[in-house]
PDB file of C-alpha atoms in Angstrom:
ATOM      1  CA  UNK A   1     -33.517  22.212  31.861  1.00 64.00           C
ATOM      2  CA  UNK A   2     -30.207  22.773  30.352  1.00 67.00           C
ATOM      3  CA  UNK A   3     -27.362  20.061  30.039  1.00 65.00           C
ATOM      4  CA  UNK A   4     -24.034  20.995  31.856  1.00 63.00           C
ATOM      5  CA  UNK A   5     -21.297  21.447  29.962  1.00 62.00           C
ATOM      6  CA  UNK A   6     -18.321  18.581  29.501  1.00 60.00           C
ATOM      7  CA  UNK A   7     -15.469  19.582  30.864  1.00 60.00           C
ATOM      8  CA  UNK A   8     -13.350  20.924  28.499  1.00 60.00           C
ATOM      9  CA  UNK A   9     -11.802  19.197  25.663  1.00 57.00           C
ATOM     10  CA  UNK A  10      -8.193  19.641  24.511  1.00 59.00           C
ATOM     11  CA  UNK A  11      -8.343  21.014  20.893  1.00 59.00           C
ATOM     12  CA  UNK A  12      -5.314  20.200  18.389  1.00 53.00           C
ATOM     13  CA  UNK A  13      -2.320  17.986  18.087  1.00 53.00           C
ATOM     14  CA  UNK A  14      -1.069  16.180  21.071  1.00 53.00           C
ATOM     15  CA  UNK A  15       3.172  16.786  21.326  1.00 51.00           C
ATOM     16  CA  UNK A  16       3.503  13.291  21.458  1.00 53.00           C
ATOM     17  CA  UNK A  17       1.579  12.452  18.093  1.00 47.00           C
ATOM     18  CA  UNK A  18       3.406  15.144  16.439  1.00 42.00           C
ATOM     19  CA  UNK A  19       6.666  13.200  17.224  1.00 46.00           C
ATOM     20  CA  UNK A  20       5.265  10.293  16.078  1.00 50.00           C
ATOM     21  CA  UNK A  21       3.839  11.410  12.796  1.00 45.00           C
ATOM     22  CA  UNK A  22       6.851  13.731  12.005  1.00 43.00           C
ATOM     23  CA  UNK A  23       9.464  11.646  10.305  1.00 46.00           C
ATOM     24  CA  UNK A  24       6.183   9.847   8.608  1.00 43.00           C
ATOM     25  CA  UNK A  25       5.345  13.310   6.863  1.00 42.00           C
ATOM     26  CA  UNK A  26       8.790  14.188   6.140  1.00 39.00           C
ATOM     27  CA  UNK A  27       9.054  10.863   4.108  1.00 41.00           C
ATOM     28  CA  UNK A  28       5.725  11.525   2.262  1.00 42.00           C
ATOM     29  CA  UNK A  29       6.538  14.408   1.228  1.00 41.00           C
ATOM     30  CA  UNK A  30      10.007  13.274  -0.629  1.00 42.00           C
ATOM     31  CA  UNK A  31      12.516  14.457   1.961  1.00 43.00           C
ATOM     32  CA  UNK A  32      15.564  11.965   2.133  1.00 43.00           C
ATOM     33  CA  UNK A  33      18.711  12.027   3.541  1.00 45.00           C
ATOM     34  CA  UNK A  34      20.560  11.271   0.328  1.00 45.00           C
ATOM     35  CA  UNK A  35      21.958  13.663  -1.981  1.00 48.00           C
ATOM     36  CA  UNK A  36      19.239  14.294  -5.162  1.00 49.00           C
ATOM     37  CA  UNK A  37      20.792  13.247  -8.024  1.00 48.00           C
ATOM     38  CA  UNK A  38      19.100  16.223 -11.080  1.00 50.00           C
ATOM     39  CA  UNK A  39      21.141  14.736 -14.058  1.00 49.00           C
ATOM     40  CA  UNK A  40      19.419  13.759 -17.295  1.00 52.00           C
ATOM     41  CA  UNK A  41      20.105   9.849 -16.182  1.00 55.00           C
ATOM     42  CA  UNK A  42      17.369  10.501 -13.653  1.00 56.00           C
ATOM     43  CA  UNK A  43      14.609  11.301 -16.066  1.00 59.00           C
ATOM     44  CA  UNK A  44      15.189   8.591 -18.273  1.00 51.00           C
ATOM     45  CA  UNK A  45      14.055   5.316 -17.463  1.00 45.00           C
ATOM     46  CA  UNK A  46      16.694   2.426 -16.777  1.00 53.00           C
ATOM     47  CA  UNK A  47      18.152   0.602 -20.339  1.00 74.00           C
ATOM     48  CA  UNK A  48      16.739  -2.725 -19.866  1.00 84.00           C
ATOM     49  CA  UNK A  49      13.328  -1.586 -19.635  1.00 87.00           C
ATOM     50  CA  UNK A  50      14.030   0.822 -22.544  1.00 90.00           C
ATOM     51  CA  UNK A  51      15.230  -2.290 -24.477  1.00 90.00           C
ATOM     52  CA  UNK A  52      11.757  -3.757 -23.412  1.00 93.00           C
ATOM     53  CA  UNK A  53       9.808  -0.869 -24.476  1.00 94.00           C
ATOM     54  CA  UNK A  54      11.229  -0.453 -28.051  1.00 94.00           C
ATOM     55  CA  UNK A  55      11.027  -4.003 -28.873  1.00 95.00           C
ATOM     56  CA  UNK A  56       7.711  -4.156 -27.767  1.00 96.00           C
ATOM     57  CA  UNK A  57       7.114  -1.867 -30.187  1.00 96.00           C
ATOM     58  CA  UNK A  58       8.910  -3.457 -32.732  1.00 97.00           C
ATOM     59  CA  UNK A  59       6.766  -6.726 -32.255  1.00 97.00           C
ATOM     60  CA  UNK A  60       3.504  -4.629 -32.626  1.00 97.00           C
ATOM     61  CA  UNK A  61       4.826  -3.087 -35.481  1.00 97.00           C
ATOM     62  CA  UNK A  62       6.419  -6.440 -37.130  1.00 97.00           C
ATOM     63  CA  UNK A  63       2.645  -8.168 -36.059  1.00 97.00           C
ATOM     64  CA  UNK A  64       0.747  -4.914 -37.786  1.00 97.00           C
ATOM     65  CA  UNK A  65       3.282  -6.234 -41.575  1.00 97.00           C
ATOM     66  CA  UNK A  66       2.429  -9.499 -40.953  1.00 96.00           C
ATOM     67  CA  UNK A  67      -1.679  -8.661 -40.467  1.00 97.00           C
ATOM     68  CA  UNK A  68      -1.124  -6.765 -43.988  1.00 96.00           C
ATOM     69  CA  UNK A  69       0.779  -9.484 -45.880  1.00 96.00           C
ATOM     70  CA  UNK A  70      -1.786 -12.077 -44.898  1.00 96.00           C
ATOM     71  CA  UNK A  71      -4.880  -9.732 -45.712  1.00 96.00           C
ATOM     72  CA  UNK A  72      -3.046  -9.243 -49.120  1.00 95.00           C
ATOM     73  CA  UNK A  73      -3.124 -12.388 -49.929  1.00 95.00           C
ATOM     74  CA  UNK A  74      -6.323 -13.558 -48.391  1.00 95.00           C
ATOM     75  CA  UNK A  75      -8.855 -11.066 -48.864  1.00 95.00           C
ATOM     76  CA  UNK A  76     -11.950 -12.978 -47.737  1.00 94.00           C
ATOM     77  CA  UNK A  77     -10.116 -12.415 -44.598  1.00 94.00           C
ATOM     78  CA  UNK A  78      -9.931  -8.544 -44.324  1.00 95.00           C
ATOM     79  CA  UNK A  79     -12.582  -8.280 -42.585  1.00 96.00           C
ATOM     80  CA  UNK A  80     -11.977 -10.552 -39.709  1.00 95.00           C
ATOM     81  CA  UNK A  81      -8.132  -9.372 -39.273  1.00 96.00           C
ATOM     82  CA  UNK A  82      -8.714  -5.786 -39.892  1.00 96.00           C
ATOM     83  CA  UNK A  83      -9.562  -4.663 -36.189  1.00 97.00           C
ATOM     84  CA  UNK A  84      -7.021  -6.969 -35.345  1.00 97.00           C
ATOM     85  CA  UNK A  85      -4.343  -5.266 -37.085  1.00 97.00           C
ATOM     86  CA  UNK A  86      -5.418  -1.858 -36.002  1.00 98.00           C
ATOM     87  CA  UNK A  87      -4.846  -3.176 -32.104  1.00 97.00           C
ATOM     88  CA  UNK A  88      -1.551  -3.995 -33.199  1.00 97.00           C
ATOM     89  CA  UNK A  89      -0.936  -0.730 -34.792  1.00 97.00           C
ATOM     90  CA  UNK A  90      -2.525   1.218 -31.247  1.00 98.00           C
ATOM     91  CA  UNK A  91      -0.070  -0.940 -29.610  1.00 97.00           C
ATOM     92  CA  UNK A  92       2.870   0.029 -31.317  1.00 97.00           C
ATOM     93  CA  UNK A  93       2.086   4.235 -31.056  1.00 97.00           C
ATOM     94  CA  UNK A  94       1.187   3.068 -27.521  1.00 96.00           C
ATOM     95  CA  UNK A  95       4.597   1.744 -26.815  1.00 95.00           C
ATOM     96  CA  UNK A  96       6.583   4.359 -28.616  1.00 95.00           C
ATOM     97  CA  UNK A  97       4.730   7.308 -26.961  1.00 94.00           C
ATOM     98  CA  UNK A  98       5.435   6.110 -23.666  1.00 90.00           C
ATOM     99  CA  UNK A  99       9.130   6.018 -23.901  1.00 80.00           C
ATOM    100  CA  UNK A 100       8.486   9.965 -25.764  1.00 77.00           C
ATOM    101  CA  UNK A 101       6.560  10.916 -22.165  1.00 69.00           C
ATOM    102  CA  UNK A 102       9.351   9.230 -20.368  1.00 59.00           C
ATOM    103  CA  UNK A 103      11.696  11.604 -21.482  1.00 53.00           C
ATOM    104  CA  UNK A 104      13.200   9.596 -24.135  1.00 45.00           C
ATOM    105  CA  UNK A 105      15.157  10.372 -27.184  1.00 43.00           C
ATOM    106  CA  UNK A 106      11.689   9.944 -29.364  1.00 42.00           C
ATOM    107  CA  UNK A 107       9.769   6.869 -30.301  1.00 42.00           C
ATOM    108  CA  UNK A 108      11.425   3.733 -31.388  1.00 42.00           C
ATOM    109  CA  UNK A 109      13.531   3.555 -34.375  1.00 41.00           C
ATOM    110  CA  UNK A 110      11.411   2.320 -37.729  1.00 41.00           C
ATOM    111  CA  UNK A 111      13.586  -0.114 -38.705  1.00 37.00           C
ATOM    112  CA  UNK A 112      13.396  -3.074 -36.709  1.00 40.00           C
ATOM    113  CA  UNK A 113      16.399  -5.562 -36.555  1.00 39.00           C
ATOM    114  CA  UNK A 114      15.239  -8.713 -37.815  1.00 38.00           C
ATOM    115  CA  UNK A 115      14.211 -11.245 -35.005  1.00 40.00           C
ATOM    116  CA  UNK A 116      13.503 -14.043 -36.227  1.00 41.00           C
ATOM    117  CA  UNK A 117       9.755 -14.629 -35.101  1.00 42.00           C
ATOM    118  CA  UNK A 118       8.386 -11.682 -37.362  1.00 43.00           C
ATOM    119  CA  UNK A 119       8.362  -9.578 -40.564  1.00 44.00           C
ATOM    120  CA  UNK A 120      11.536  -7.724 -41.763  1.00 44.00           C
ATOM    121  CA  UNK A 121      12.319  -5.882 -45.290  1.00 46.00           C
ATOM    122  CA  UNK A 122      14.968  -8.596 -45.936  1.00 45.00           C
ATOM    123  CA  UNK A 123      12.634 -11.868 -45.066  1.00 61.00           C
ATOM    124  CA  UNK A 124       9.328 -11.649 -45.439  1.00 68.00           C
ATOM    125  CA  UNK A 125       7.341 -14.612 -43.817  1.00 75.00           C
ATOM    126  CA  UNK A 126       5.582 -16.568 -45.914  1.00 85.00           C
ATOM    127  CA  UNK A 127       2.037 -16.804 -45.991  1.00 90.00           C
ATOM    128  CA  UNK A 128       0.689 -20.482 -46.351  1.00 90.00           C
ATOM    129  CA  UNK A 129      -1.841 -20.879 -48.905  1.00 89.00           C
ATOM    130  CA  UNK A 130      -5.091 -21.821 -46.698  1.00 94.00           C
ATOM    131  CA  UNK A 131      -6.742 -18.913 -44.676  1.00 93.00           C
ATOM    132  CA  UNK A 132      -6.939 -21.449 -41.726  1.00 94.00           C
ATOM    133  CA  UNK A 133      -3.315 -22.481 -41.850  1.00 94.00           C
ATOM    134  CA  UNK A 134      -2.708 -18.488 -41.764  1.00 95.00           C
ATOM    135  CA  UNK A 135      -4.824 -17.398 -39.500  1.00 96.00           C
ATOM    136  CA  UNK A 136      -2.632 -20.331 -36.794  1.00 95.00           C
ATOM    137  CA  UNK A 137       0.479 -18.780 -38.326  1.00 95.00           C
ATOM    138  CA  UNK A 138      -1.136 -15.268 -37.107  1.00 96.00           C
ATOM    139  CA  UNK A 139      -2.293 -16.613 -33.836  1.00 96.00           C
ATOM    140  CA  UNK A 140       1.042 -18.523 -32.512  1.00 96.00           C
ATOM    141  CA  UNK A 141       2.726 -15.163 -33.884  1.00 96.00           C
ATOM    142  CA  UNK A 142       0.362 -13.318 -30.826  1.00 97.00           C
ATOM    143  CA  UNK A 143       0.707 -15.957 -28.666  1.00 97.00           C
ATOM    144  CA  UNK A 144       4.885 -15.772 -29.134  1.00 97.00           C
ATOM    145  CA  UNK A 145       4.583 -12.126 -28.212  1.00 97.00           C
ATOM    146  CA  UNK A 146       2.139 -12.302 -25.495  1.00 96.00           C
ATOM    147  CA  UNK A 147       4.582 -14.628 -24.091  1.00 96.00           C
ATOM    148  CA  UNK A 148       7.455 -12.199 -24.288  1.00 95.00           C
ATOM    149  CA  UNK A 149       5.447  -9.036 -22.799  1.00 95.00           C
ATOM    150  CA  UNK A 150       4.490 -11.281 -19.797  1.00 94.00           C
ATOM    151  CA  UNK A 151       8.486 -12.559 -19.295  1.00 94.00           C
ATOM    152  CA  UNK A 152       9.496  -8.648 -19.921  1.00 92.00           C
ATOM    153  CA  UNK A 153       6.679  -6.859 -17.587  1.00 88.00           C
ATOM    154  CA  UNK A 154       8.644  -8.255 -14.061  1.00 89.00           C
ATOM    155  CA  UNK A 155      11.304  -6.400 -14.715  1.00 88.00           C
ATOM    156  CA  UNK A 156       9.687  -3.208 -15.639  1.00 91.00           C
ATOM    157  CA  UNK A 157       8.815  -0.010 -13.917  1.00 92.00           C
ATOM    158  CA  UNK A 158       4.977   0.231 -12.925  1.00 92.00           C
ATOM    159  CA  UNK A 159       3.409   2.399 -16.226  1.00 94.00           C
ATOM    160  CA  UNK A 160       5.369  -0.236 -18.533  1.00 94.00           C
ATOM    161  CA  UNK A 161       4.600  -3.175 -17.024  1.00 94.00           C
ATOM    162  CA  UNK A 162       0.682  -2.037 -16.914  1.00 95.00           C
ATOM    163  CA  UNK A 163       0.864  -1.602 -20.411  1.00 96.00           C
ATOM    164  CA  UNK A 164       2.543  -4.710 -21.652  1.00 96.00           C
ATOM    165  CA  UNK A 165       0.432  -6.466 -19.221  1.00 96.00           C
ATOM    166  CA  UNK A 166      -2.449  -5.089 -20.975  1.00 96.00           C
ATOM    167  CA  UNK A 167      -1.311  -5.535 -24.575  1.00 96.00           C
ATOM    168  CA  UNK A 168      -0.362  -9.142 -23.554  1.00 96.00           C
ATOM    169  CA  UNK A 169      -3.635  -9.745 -22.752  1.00 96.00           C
ATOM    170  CA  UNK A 170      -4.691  -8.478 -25.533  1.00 96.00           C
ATOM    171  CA  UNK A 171      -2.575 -10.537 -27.427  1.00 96.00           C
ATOM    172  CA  UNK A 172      -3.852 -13.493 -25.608  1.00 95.00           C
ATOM    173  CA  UNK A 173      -7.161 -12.658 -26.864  1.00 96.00           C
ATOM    174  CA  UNK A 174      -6.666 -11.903 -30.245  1.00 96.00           C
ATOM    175  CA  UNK A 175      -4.947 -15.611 -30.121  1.00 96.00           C
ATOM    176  CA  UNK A 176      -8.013 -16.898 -29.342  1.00 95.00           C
ATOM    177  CA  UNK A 177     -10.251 -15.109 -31.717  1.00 95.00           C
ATOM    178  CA  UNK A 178      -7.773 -16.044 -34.246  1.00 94.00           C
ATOM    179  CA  UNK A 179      -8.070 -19.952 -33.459  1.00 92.00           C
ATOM    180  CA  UNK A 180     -11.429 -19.862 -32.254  1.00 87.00           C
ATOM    181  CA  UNK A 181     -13.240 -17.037 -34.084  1.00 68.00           C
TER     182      UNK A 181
END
C-alpha cells in the first residue's frame, strides 16, 4: 500500500528571511557605507606596530651577536647554545619578512641603534668568565625580551601579535633551558 503524499512543501527562501539575512551578507562580504580609502597608507600597517616589528627584529638579531660572542669565548658551550642561536636567527628573518609581506619598505634596517640591553658595534657586552655566569647573562637577556614581545603584542595587529606571542614563548623557553638545561 502506498503512503500519501505530504502536502506540499514550500521550496526556497522565505521573503522575510531574506530581509533578515540581507544587510548580514552585505556586511560579510565588505560592503560599507564609508568611502574606501586605496592610498598606499592603507596597505601598510600602522607605525607603532611597525616600530614593534623592527625592533623585534633588532632584539633577535642583537640576541643571535650575543649567542656568537659567548660561544667564542666558551667553546665547550657551542654545542648547547648553537640551536639556540639559530632560533634567534629564524626569529629575526621571521620578523623582517613579515613587515616585507606587509607591504613594507623591506626588512629592518641592519644596523640596530644601540639599546642598552644588547649587542651593538660600539659596546660589546662583556662576557663573564664562567660558562654558568654566561649562560644567566644569556638567559635574563631572553627573559628581558620575552618580556618586551609580551608588553608589545596588545597593541599589535593579529599576524604580529601571533608571532611575537610565539617567539616570546620561545624566548621563555630558551630561558629556561638556559638556567635549567
Amino acid at each position: 500500500m502506498p503512503f500519501p503524499l505530504a502536502p506540499r512543501a514550500r521550496t526556497g527562501p522565505r521573503r522575510r528571511s531574506l530581509l533578515t539575512v540581507a544587510p548580514a551578507a552585505l556586511l560579510a562580504a565588505g560592503c560599507s557605507a564609508g568611502p574606501r580609502d586605496t592610498g598606499p597608507a592603507a596597505d601598510s600597517p600602522p607605525p607603532a606596530s611597525e616600530r614593534a616589528r623592527v625592533r623585534a627584529a633588532r632584539d633577535s638579531r642583537e640576541l643571535a651577536e650575543r649567542y656568537d660572542v659567548v660561544i667564542a669565548a666558551h667553546a665547550g658551550l657551542a654545542q648547547r647554545l648553537g640551536p639556540l642561536r639559530e632560533n634567534a636567527v629564524r626569529h629575526a628573518k621571521a620578523f623582517e619578512e613579515l613587515g616585507t609581506s606587509a607591504g613594507a619598505a623591506g626588512p629592518a634596517s641592519k644596523s640596530p641603534a644601540p639599546t642598552g640591553t644588547g649587542p651593538s658595534a660600539s659596546a660589546p657586552v662583556p662576557v663573564p668568565a664562567k660558562e654558568k655566569d654566561a649562560l644567566s647573562g644569556l638567559a635574563a637577556a631572553e627573559r628581558e625580551i620575552a618580556g618586551r614581545r609580551l608588553e608589545a603584542l596588545l597593541d599589535a595587529p593579529a599576524e604580529l601579535a601571533g608571532l611575537l606571542a610565539s617567539v616570546a614563548a620561545a624566548g621563555a623557553a630558551h630561558a629556561f633551558l638556559l638556567t635549567e638545561g
